[in-house]
Tab-separated table of C-alpha atoms and ligand atoms in Angstrom:
chain	number	residue	atom	x	y	z
A	268	MET	CA	66.496	-44.005	63.575
A	269	PRO	CA	63.410	-43.306	65.740
A	270	SER	CA	60.266	-42.228	63.916
A	271	ALA	CA	57.661	-39.678	65.007
A	272	LEU	CA	54.255	-38.624	63.699
A	273	ILE	CA	53.075	-35.075	64.454
A	274	THR	CA	49.476	-33.934	64.031
A	275	GLY	CA	49.134	-30.143	63.744
A	276	ILE	CA	52.364	-29.920	61.721
A	277	THR	CA	51.287	-26.634	60.087
A	278	GLY	CA	50.815	-24.942	63.477
A	279	GLN	CA	53.262	-22.999	65.639
A	280	ASP	CA	54.255	-25.940	67.843
A	281	GLY	CA	54.308	-28.449	64.975
A	282	LEU	CA	57.068	-26.502	63.219
A	283	TYR	CA	59.221	-26.086	66.357
A	284	LEU	CA	58.772	-29.728	67.356
A	285	ALA	CA	59.611	-30.936	63.842
A	286	GLU	CA	62.843	-28.895	63.919
A	287	LEU	CA	63.740	-30.351	67.323
A	288	LEU	CA	63.086	-33.957	66.287
A	289	LEU	CA	64.897	-33.615	62.931
A	290	ALA	CA	67.922	-32.216	64.786
A	291	LYS	CA	67.823	-35.268	67.060
A	292	GLY	CA	67.921	-37.588	64.024
A	293	TYR	CA	64.248	-38.628	63.964
A	294	ASP	CA	62.410	-39.672	60.839
A	295	VAL	CA	59.566	-37.120	61.067
A	296	TYR	CA	56.086	-37.439	59.543
A	297	GLY	CA	53.486	-34.701	59.671
A	298	LEU	CA	49.736	-35.066	59.243
A	299	ILE	CA	48.294	-32.380	56.972
A	300	ARG	CA	44.601	-31.922	56.242
A	301	GLY	CA	42.651	-30.729	53.220
A	302	GLN	CA	43.163	-31.211	49.503
A	303	ASN	CA	45.159	-27.998	49.086
A	304	ASN	CA	46.287	-26.826	52.510
A	305	PRO	CA	47.584	-23.240	52.201
A	306	LYS	CA	50.266	-23.915	54.829
A	307	ARG	CA	51.813	-26.900	53.005
A	308	ALA	CA	54.385	-24.645	51.303
A	309	LEU	CA	55.364	-23.099	54.670
A	310	VAL	CA	56.011	-26.543	56.163
A	311	GLU	CA	57.965	-27.685	53.099
A	312	GLU	CA	60.089	-24.551	53.238
A	313	THR	CA	60.648	-24.454	57.032
A	314	VAL	CA	61.183	-28.158	57.718
A	315	PRO	CA	61.962	-29.779	54.352
A	316	GLY	CA	62.960	-33.032	56.064
A	317	VAL	CA	59.369	-33.726	57.204
A	318	LYS	CA	57.319	-36.225	55.189
A	319	LEU	CA	53.727	-35.048	54.874
A	320	LEU	CA	50.825	-37.491	55.073
A	321	THR	CA	47.243	-36.489	54.334
A	322	GLY	CA	44.750	-36.986	57.156
A	323	ASP	CA	42.267	-35.407	59.502
A	324	LEU	CA	41.635	-35.910	63.222
A	325	GLY	CA	37.976	-36.408	62.362
A	326	ASP	CA	38.723	-39.390	60.117
A	327	LEU	CA	39.879	-42.493	62.014
A	328	SER	CA	40.805	-44.410	58.859
A	329	SER	CA	43.114	-41.594	57.698
A	330	LEU	CA	44.870	-41.745	61.079
A	331	LEU	CA	45.305	-45.521	60.823
A	332	ARG	CA	46.761	-45.145	57.339
A	333	ALA	CA	49.198	-42.480	58.549
A	334	LEU	CA	50.341	-44.756	61.395
A	335	GLU	CA	50.888	-47.658	58.988
A	336	VAL	CA	53.113	-45.490	56.776
A	337	ALA	CA	55.015	-43.674	59.525
A	338	GLN	CA	55.460	-46.729	61.835
A	339	PRO	CA	56.106	-44.193	64.619
A	340	ASP	CA	57.801	-44.747	67.957
A	341	GLU	CA	56.251	-41.476	69.126
A	342	VAL	CA	53.003	-39.676	68.242
A	343	TYR	CA	52.544	-36.000	69.171
A	344	ASN	CA	48.899	-34.930	68.973
A	345	LEU	CA	49.133	-31.161	68.460
A	346	GLY	CA	46.240	-30.846	66.005
A	347	ALA	CA	43.267	-28.845	67.302
A	348	ILE	CA	41.027	-25.897	66.725
A	349	SER	CA	43.013	-23.802	69.165
A	350	PHE	CA	41.576	-20.260	69.152
A	351	VAL	CA	39.543	-19.869	72.334
A	352	ALA	CA	37.450	-16.899	71.124
A	353	TYR	CA	36.392	-18.847	68.007
A	354	SER	CA	35.260	-21.770	70.146
A	355	TRP	CA	32.171	-19.954	71.488
A	356	GLU	CA	30.861	-19.349	67.983
A	357	ASN	CA	31.901	-22.782	66.755
A	358	ALA	CA	31.459	-24.951	69.821
A	359	ARG	CA	30.363	-28.042	67.949
A	360	VAL	CA	33.265	-28.197	65.493
A	361	THR	CA	35.704	-27.319	68.304
A	362	SER	CA	34.348	-30.207	70.371
A	363	GLU	CA	34.636	-32.553	67.414
A	364	VAL	CA	38.233	-31.692	66.494
A	365	THR	CA	39.790	-30.615	69.800
A	366	GLY	CA	37.847	-33.159	71.884
A	367	MET	CA	36.673	-36.128	69.806
A	368	GLY	CA	39.799	-35.857	67.622
A	369	VAL	CA	41.847	-36.969	70.645
A	370	LEU	CA	39.673	-40.060	71.051
A	371	ASN	CA	40.138	-40.839	67.344
A	372	ILE	CA	43.930	-40.652	67.473
A	373	LEU	CA	44.117	-42.586	70.756
A	374	GLU	CA	41.919	-45.286	69.282
A	375	ALA	CA	43.996	-45.366	66.088
A	376	VAL	CA	47.202	-45.757	68.133
A	377	ARG	CA	45.576	-48.490	70.267
A	378	LEU	CA	44.459	-50.459	67.198
A	379	TYR	CA	47.813	-49.972	65.488
A	380	SER	CA	49.701	-51.160	68.637
A	381	HIS	CA	47.428	-54.169	69.325
A	382	ASP	CA	50.423	-56.509	69.787
A	383	ASP	CA	52.093	-54.225	72.377
A	384	PRO	CA	50.059	-51.381	73.955
A	385	ALA	CA	53.209	-49.466	74.914
A	386	LYS	CA	54.790	-49.765	71.448
A	387	VAL	CA	53.983	-46.127	70.632
A	388	ARG	CA	54.597	-43.268	73.039
A	389	PHE	CA	51.787	-40.706	72.827
A	390	TYR	CA	51.729	-36.996	73.687
A	391	GLN	CA	48.489	-35.034	74.143
A	392	ALA	CA	48.553	-31.233	73.909
A	393	SER	CA	46.483	-30.306	76.955
A	394	SER	CA	46.086	-26.686	77.992
A	395	SER	CA	45.986	-24.278	80.930
A	396	GLU	CA	42.542	-23.269	79.579
A	397	MET	CA	41.328	-26.403	81.398
A	398	PHE	CA	41.896	-24.561	84.731
A	399	GLY	CA	39.574	-21.706	83.673
A	400	LYS	CA	37.873	-20.527	86.851
A	401	VAL	CA	40.982	-21.357	88.801
A	402	GLN	CA	40.580	-23.345	91.986
A	403	GLU	CA	44.085	-22.612	93.293
A	404	VAL	CA	47.016	-20.337	92.440
A	405	PRO	CA	49.440	-21.372	91.050
A	406	GLN	CA	47.898	-24.244	89.102
A	407	ARG	CA	49.564	-27.637	89.236
A	408	GLU	CA	48.860	-31.159	87.908
A	409	SER	CA	46.452	-31.917	90.789
A	410	THR	CA	44.422	-28.686	90.525
A	411	LEU	CA	40.705	-29.248	89.907
A	412	LEU	CA	39.765	-28.484	86.295
A	413	TRP	CA	37.021	-25.887	85.712
A	414	PRO	CA	37.033	-24.907	82.030
A	415	ARG	CA	35.403	-21.614	80.980
A	416	SER	CA	35.178	-21.980	77.186
A	417	PRO	CA	34.020	-24.653	74.719
A	418	TYR	CA	37.720	-25.021	73.806
A	419	GLY	CA	38.598	-25.640	77.463
A	420	VAL	CA	35.805	-28.196	77.825
A	421	ALA	CA	37.005	-30.038	74.706
A	422	LYS	CA	40.575	-30.074	76.066
A	423	VAL	CA	39.350	-31.542	79.378
A	424	PHE	CA	37.698	-34.371	77.417
A	425	GLY	CA	40.953	-35.055	75.547
A	426	HIS	CA	42.992	-34.854	78.750
A	427	TYR	CA	40.907	-37.365	80.664
A	428	MET	CA	40.597	-39.640	77.616
A	429	THR	CA	44.413	-39.731	77.414
A	430	ILE	CA	44.615	-40.681	81.111
A	431	ASN	CA	41.869	-43.247	80.570
A	432	TYR	CA	43.711	-44.934	77.685
A	433	ARG	CA	46.878	-45.021	79.789
A	434	GLU	CA	45.066	-46.613	82.722
A	435	SER	CA	42.763	-48.912	80.712
A	436	TYR	CA	45.141	-50.226	78.059
A	437	GLY	CA	48.618	-49.637	79.503
A	438	MET	CA	49.462	-47.137	76.773
A	439	HIS	CA	52.471	-44.855	77.239
A	440	ALA	CA	50.243	-41.770	76.931
A	441	SER	CA	51.317	-38.471	78.513
A	442	SER	CA	49.542	-35.158	78.711
A	443	GLY	CA	51.353	-31.834	78.785
A	444	ILE	CA	49.303	-29.099	80.457
A	445	LEU	CA	50.951	-26.221	78.668
A	446	PHE	CA	50.394	-22.584	79.544
A	447	ASN	CA	50.408	-19.953	76.762
A	448	HIS	CA	53.491	-20.138	74.607
A	449	GLU	CA	54.222	-17.715	71.811
A	450	SER	CA	56.777	-16.976	69.100
A	451	PRO	CA	57.219	-15.239	65.765
A	452	ARG	CA	55.304	-18.233	64.343
A	453	ARG	CA	52.221	-17.576	66.476
A	454	GLY	CA	48.978	-17.115	64.517
A	455	PRO	CA	48.039	-13.419	64.098
A	456	GLU	CA	44.666	-13.984	65.825
A	457	PHE	CA	46.338	-14.498	69.240
A	458	VAL	CA	46.929	-11.383	71.327
A	459	THR	CA	50.746	-11.470	71.510
A	460	ARG	CA	51.184	-11.696	67.737
A	461	LYS	CA	48.305	-9.301	67.073
A	462	ILE	CA	50.211	-6.769	69.200
A	463	SER	CA	53.691	-7.488	67.803
A	464	ILE	CA	52.455	-7.098	64.202
A	465	ALA	CA	50.520	-3.916	65.017
A	466	VAL	CA	53.423	-2.349	66.927
A	467	ALA	CA	55.789	-3.089	64.045
A	468	ARG	CA	53.359	-1.527	61.564
A	469	ILE	CA	52.825	1.533	63.794
A	470	ALA	CA	56.605	1.996	64.063
A	471	LEU	CA	56.882	1.793	60.258
A	472	GLY	CA	54.043	4.288	59.777
A	473	LEU	CA	51.791	1.659	58.172
A	474	GLN	CA	48.959	1.937	60.719
A	475	ASP	CA	47.987	4.185	63.576
A	476	HIS	CA	46.457	2.022	66.309
A	477	VAL	CA	45.499	-1.485	67.402
A	478	THR	CA	42.037	-2.452	68.699
A	479	LEU	CA	41.945	-4.933	71.568
A	480	GLY	CA	39.509	-6.435	74.072
A	481	ASN	CA	40.210	-6.969	77.778
A	482	LEU	CA	43.448	-5.156	78.687
A	483	ASP	CA	43.336	-6.452	82.284
A	484	ALA	CA	43.641	-10.094	81.192
A	485	LYS	CA	46.733	-11.845	82.549
A	486	ARG	CA	48.594	-14.837	81.243
A	487	ASP	CA	51.654	-16.979	81.979
A	488	TRP	CA	53.452	-16.522	78.644
A	489	GLY	CA	56.517	-18.540	77.571
A	490	PHE	CA	58.419	-19.228	74.341
A	491	ALA	CA	57.111	-22.063	72.131
A	492	GLY	CA	60.642	-23.216	71.238
A	493	ASP	CA	61.256	-23.997	74.932
A	494	TYR	CA	57.924	-25.769	75.361
A	495	VAL	CA	58.360	-28.362	72.577
A	496	GLU	CA	61.519	-29.517	74.391
A	497	ALA	CA	59.295	-30.387	77.386
A	498	MET	CA	56.972	-32.409	75.108
A	499	TRP	CA	59.890	-34.505	73.867
A	500	ARG	CA	61.265	-34.992	77.382
A	501	MET	CA	57.891	-36.339	78.561
A	502	LEU	CA	58.022	-39.132	76.005
A	503	GLN	CA	61.570	-40.121	77.028
A	504	GLN	CA	60.430	-41.025	80.579
A	505	PRO	CA	60.106	-44.704	81.502
A	506	GLU	CA	56.513	-44.093	82.708
A	507	ALA	CA	53.901	-41.881	81.076
A	508	ASP	CA	52.549	-39.046	83.237
A	509	ASP	CA	51.057	-35.537	83.158
A	510	TYR	CA	53.075	-32.342	83.542
A	511	VAL	CA	52.364	-28.621	83.868
A	512	VAL	CA	54.687	-26.580	81.644
A	513	ALA	CA	54.747	-22.875	82.521
A	514	THR	CA	57.045	-20.024	83.529
A	515	GLY	CA	55.483	-19.461	86.968
A	516	GLU	CA	55.057	-15.738	86.164
A	517	THR	CA	51.951	-13.872	85.092
A	518	HIS	CA	51.780	-10.632	83.094
A	519	SER	CA	48.934	-8.388	81.954
A	520	ILE	CA	48.132	-7.231	78.421
A	521	GLY	CA	49.172	-3.776	79.663
A	522	GLU	CA	52.679	-5.070	80.516
A	523	LEU	CA	52.838	-6.778	77.128
A	524	LEU	CA	51.990	-3.450	75.458
A	525	ASP	CA	54.639	-1.630	77.531
A	526	LEU	CA	57.389	-4.008	76.390
A	527	ALA	CA	56.239	-4.225	72.763
A	528	PHE	CA	56.071	-0.444	72.304
A	529	GLN	CA	59.363	0.053	74.198
A	530	ALA	CA	61.004	-2.258	71.631
A	531	VAL	CA	60.276	0.359	68.947
A	532	GLY	CA	61.093	3.356	71.165
A	533	ILE	CA	57.512	4.378	72.090
A	534	ASP	CA	57.044	4.959	75.852
A	535	ASP	CA	53.449	6.206	75.888
A	536	TRP	CA	51.204	3.883	73.866
A	537	SER	CA	47.877	5.263	75.083
A	538	GLY	CA	47.172	7.010	71.764
A	539	HIS	CA	47.859	3.830	69.790
A	540	VAL	CA	45.525	1.416	71.613
A	541	GLN	CA	41.734	1.315	71.372
A	542	GLN	CA	39.260	-1.082	72.946
A	543	ASN	CA	36.253	-2.757	71.372
A	544	PRO	CA	33.820	-5.048	73.242
A	545	ALA	CA	33.783	-7.245	70.124
A	546	PHE	CA	37.121	-8.650	71.341
A	547	MET	CA	35.798	-9.394	74.857
A	548	ARG	CA	34.833	-12.974	75.694
A	549	PRO	CA	31.592	-14.287	77.211
A	550	ALA	CA	33.700	-15.648	80.096
A	551	GLU	CA	37.318	-14.994	81.036
A	552	VAL	CA	39.710	-17.265	82.858
A	553	ASP	CA	40.993	-15.964	86.190
A	554	LEU	CA	44.572	-15.692	87.375
A	555	LEU	CA	46.379	-18.187	85.179
A	556	VAL	CA	49.841	-18.989	86.467
A	557	GLY	CA	51.407	-22.419	86.411
A	558	ASP	CA	53.687	-24.249	88.823
A	559	PRO	CA	56.287	-26.018	86.635
A	560	SER	CA	58.066	-27.736	89.592
A	561	LYS	CA	57.269	-31.276	88.451
A	562	ALA	CA	58.519	-30.635	84.896
A	563	GLN	CA	61.665	-29.068	86.341
A	564	ASP	CA	62.322	-31.853	88.874
A	565	VAL	CA	61.395	-34.919	86.809
A	566	LEU	CA	62.106	-33.794	83.239
A	567	GLY	CA	64.969	-31.425	84.061
A	568	TRP	CA	63.144	-28.809	81.965
A	569	THR	CA	63.705	-25.073	82.313
A	570	ARG	CA	62.645	-22.222	80.073
A	571	GLN	CA	65.429	-20.368	78.275
A	572	VAL	CA	63.568	-17.242	77.086
A	573	ASP	CA	62.022	-14.801	79.577
A	574	PHE	CA	58.982	-12.558	78.973
A	575	PRO	CA	60.879	-9.398	77.896
A	576	GLY	CA	63.078	-11.539	75.612
A	577	LEU	CA	60.006	-13.148	74.053
A	578	VAL	CA	58.261	-9.829	73.342
A	579	LYS	CA	61.459	-8.332	71.877
A	580	MET	CA	61.966	-11.402	69.657
A	581	MET	CA	58.407	-11.146	68.306
A	582	VAL	CA	58.465	-7.389	67.648
A	583	GLU	CA	61.891	-7.550	65.965
A	584	ASN	CA	60.689	-10.402	63.721
A	585	ASP	CA	57.560	-8.465	62.734
A	586	LEU	CA	59.511	-5.284	62.045
A	587	GLU	CA	61.572	-7.260	59.551
A	588	GLU	CA	58.550	-9.056	58.040
A	589	GLN	CA	56.410	-5.918	57.742
A	590	ARG	CA	59.309	-3.944	56.269
A	591	LEU	CA	59.736	-6.588	53.567
A	592	LEU	CA	55.983	-6.789	52.897
A	593	ALA	CA	55.760	-3.003	52.557
A	594	GLY	CA	58.874	-2.898	50.383
A	595	LYS	CA	60.544	-0.481	52.846
B	1508	NAP	P1	47.919	-23.853	66.081
B	1508	NAP	O1	49.064	-23.018	65.595
B	1508	NAP	O2	46.549	-23.275	66.078
B	1508	NAP	O3	47.921	-25.204	65.224
B	1508	NAP	C1	46.830	-26.090	65.242
B	1508	NAP	C2	47.089	-27.200	64.256
B	1508	NAP	O4	45.975	-28.106	64.278
B	1508	NAP	C3	47.255	-26.737	62.803
B	1508	NAP	O5	48.315	-27.453	62.220
B	1508	NAP	C4	45.932	-27.151	62.171
B	1508	NAP	O6	46.020	-27.429	60.793
B	1508	NAP	C5	45.664	-28.442	62.937
B	1508	NAP	N1	44.282	-28.909	62.793
B	1508	NAP	C6	43.144	-28.185	62.914
B	1508	NAP	N2	42.073	-28.951	62.651
B	1508	NAP	C7	42.545	-30.194	62.349
B	1508	NAP	C8	41.929	-31.414	61.971
B	1508	NAP	N3	40.602	-31.538	61.839
B	1508	NAP	N4	42.719	-32.490	61.739
B	1508	NAP	C9	44.068	-32.389	61.849
B	1508	NAP	N5	44.720	-31.258	62.200
B	1508	NAP	C10	43.955	-30.172	62.446
B	1508	NAP	O7	48.216	-24.360	67.567
B	1508	NAP	P2	49.596	-24.375	68.400
B	1508	NAP	O8	49.729	-23.087	69.101
B	1508	NAP	O9	50.672	-24.896	67.564
B	1508	NAP	O10	49.221	-25.445	69.530
B	1508	NAP	C11	49.446	-26.829	69.335
B	1508	NAP	C12	48.526	-27.607	70.254
B	1508	NAP	O11	48.774	-27.240	71.608
B	1508	NAP	C13	47.035	-27.382	70.031
B	1508	NAP	O12	46.381	-28.595	70.307
B	1508	NAP	C14	46.673	-26.335	71.064
B	1508	NAP	O13	45.302	-26.435	71.385
B	1508	NAP	C15	47.561	-26.773	72.204
B	1508	NAP	N6	47.983	-25.729	73.131
B	1508	NAP	C16	48.547	-24.584	72.662
B	1508	NAP	C17	48.991	-23.633	73.563
B	1508	NAP	C18	49.670	-22.374	73.093
B	1508	NAP	O14	49.799	-21.447	73.900
B	1508	NAP	N7	50.143	-22.315	71.869
B	1508	NAP	C19	48.860	-23.862	74.942
B	1508	NAP	C20	48.295	-25.052	75.374
B	1508	NAP	C21	47.866	-25.993	74.463
B	1508	NAP	P3	45.546	-26.395	59.639
B	1508	NAP	O15	46.736	-25.536	59.341
B	1508	NAP	O16	45.190	-27.293	58.518
B	1508	NAP	O17	44.386	-25.616	60.192
B	1509	F7E	O1	44.196	-14.447	74.459
B	1509	F7E	C1	42.932	-11.218	75.843
B	1509	F7E	C2	41.958	-12.389	75.812
B	1509	F7E	O2	43.751	-15.416	72.214
B	1509	F7E	C3	44.933	-14.120	75.615
B	1509	F7E	C4	45.673	-20.592	72.866
B	1509	F7E	O3	46.933	-21.008	72.392
B	1509	F7E	O4	46.537	-20.162	75.059
B	1509	F7E	C5	45.862	-19.569	73.965
B	1509	F7E	O5	44.573	-19.109	74.360
B	1509	F7E	C6	44.191	-13.082	76.450
B	1509	F7E	C7	42.709	-13.391	76.672
B	1509	F7E	O6	45.111	-16.718	73.933
B	1509	F7E	C8	42.485	-9.391	72.749
B	1509	F7E	O7	40.695	-12.006	76.336
B	1509	F7E	C9	42.535	-8.942	74.855
B	1509	F7E	O8	42.401	-13.154	78.030
B	1509	F7E	O9	46.123	-14.794	72.849
B	1509	F7E	P1	44.808	-15.328	73.263
B	1509	F7E	P2	44.298	-17.660	74.941
B	1509	F7E	O10	42.844	-17.426	74.852
B	1509	F7E	O11	44.929	-17.515	76.280
B	1509	F7E	C10	45.880	-21.299	75.653
B	1509	F7E	C11	46.762	-21.817	76.742
B	1509	F7E	C12	45.497	-22.308	74.648
B	1509	F7E	O12	45.483	-23.507	74.931
B	1509	F7E	C13	44.907	-21.807	73.378
B	1509	F7E	O13	44.946	-22.802	72.368
B	1509	F7E	O14	44.215	-11.857	75.734
B	1509	F7E	N1	42.745	-10.291	74.739
B	1509	F7E	N2	42.362	-8.387	73.659
B	1509	F7E	C14	42.722	-10.591	73.437
B	1509	F7E	N3	42.915	-11.775	72.814
B	1509	F7E	C15	42.850	-11.775	71.455
B	1509	F7E	N4	43.043	-12.937	70.804
B	1509	F7E	N5	42.607	-10.623	70.734
B	1509	F7E	C16	42.400	-9.408	71.333
B	1509	F7E	O15	42.195	-8.393	70.677
């Protein structure tokens, strides 16, 4: 039975990846931080087959201990401070976890695999935020990186460190440059989930409006369940490499609002949406849209859920959740 260790097990992608690997017969270990992590119960309930190990990406010795227990064939480094807006106010801690944390886990894997550098296959969760001020459209693996947020800068560090460990030590270390991917498990601070929760609550008469920032922002949004499949496929390749994972389509916040409100039968949402500069960012990324050709050709990966299907899935989930919470 192959074994895998996932950092970021309490996050959106950690849960989907754990489900995928358990279904494939893996022995799955998840790294969980803190003495009383509030999301432990969620992980235990959603993926009861996962064995939780305590550790933190900032603590090399905890990572070494986790590797010794899990004896993994594959390590998926999904742990990060991942909210871009937060990264401007907390640039230092974002750099330490999202950037230096990658060095810590790479170094732990290198030390653990000292007898055979390719013993463990390693996945790094890189991001389209690394493209920032985009240098070409669509963005592909060879596009020059120009990050526009402390989060993006930290991800660039982790991305190049992963490539450096592959080239320096012969590690099987791959980096997935994933564009935005969403789901009913998305954190409520991200715009898709913020909107799906608000629309559900508006439809149920629990609130009147939602306050957003830049409505002109555009993103290449896919479904997280599809994207963890690409992560796994990367680690099944004979050679480690880097891949863009995206839909190849871009949509605005306005289009997202159209679809979300349509899902609850509201055609004109103008009275339900307000704007507040507090949700604007010091710098925005430009036209983010990825070219997934390499992932399609080499990994045989294709997305299953399209943008309207994703928005409908999220709003329907939040209608159900908010109804239960409100006792309706
Ligand atoms: P997420 O829901 O925000 O999850 C982040 C995870 O990182 C959580 O489990 C969190 O644990 C953990 N974490 C935070 N600080 C840590 C630390 N010091 N040590 C160990 N773990 C720590 O993120 P996601 O959406 O699942 O994304 C997974 C990864 O892909 C992240 O690296 C993200 O940056 C990257 N990514 C995401 C997207 C996307 O659109 N979702 C796109 C590209 C790349 P706690 O619960 O304890 O805080
Ligand atoms: O913002 C605009 C905002 O916070 C999307 C992370 O997973 O994907 C994610 O980062 C857009 C931005 O995601 C609000 O200005 C408008 O242009 O949902 P988001 P993100 O910043 O794209 C990348 C690929 C990652 O790697 C990250 O980890 O939406 N926007 N109004 C707003 N965004 C938020 N959050 N809230 C608003 O009210």
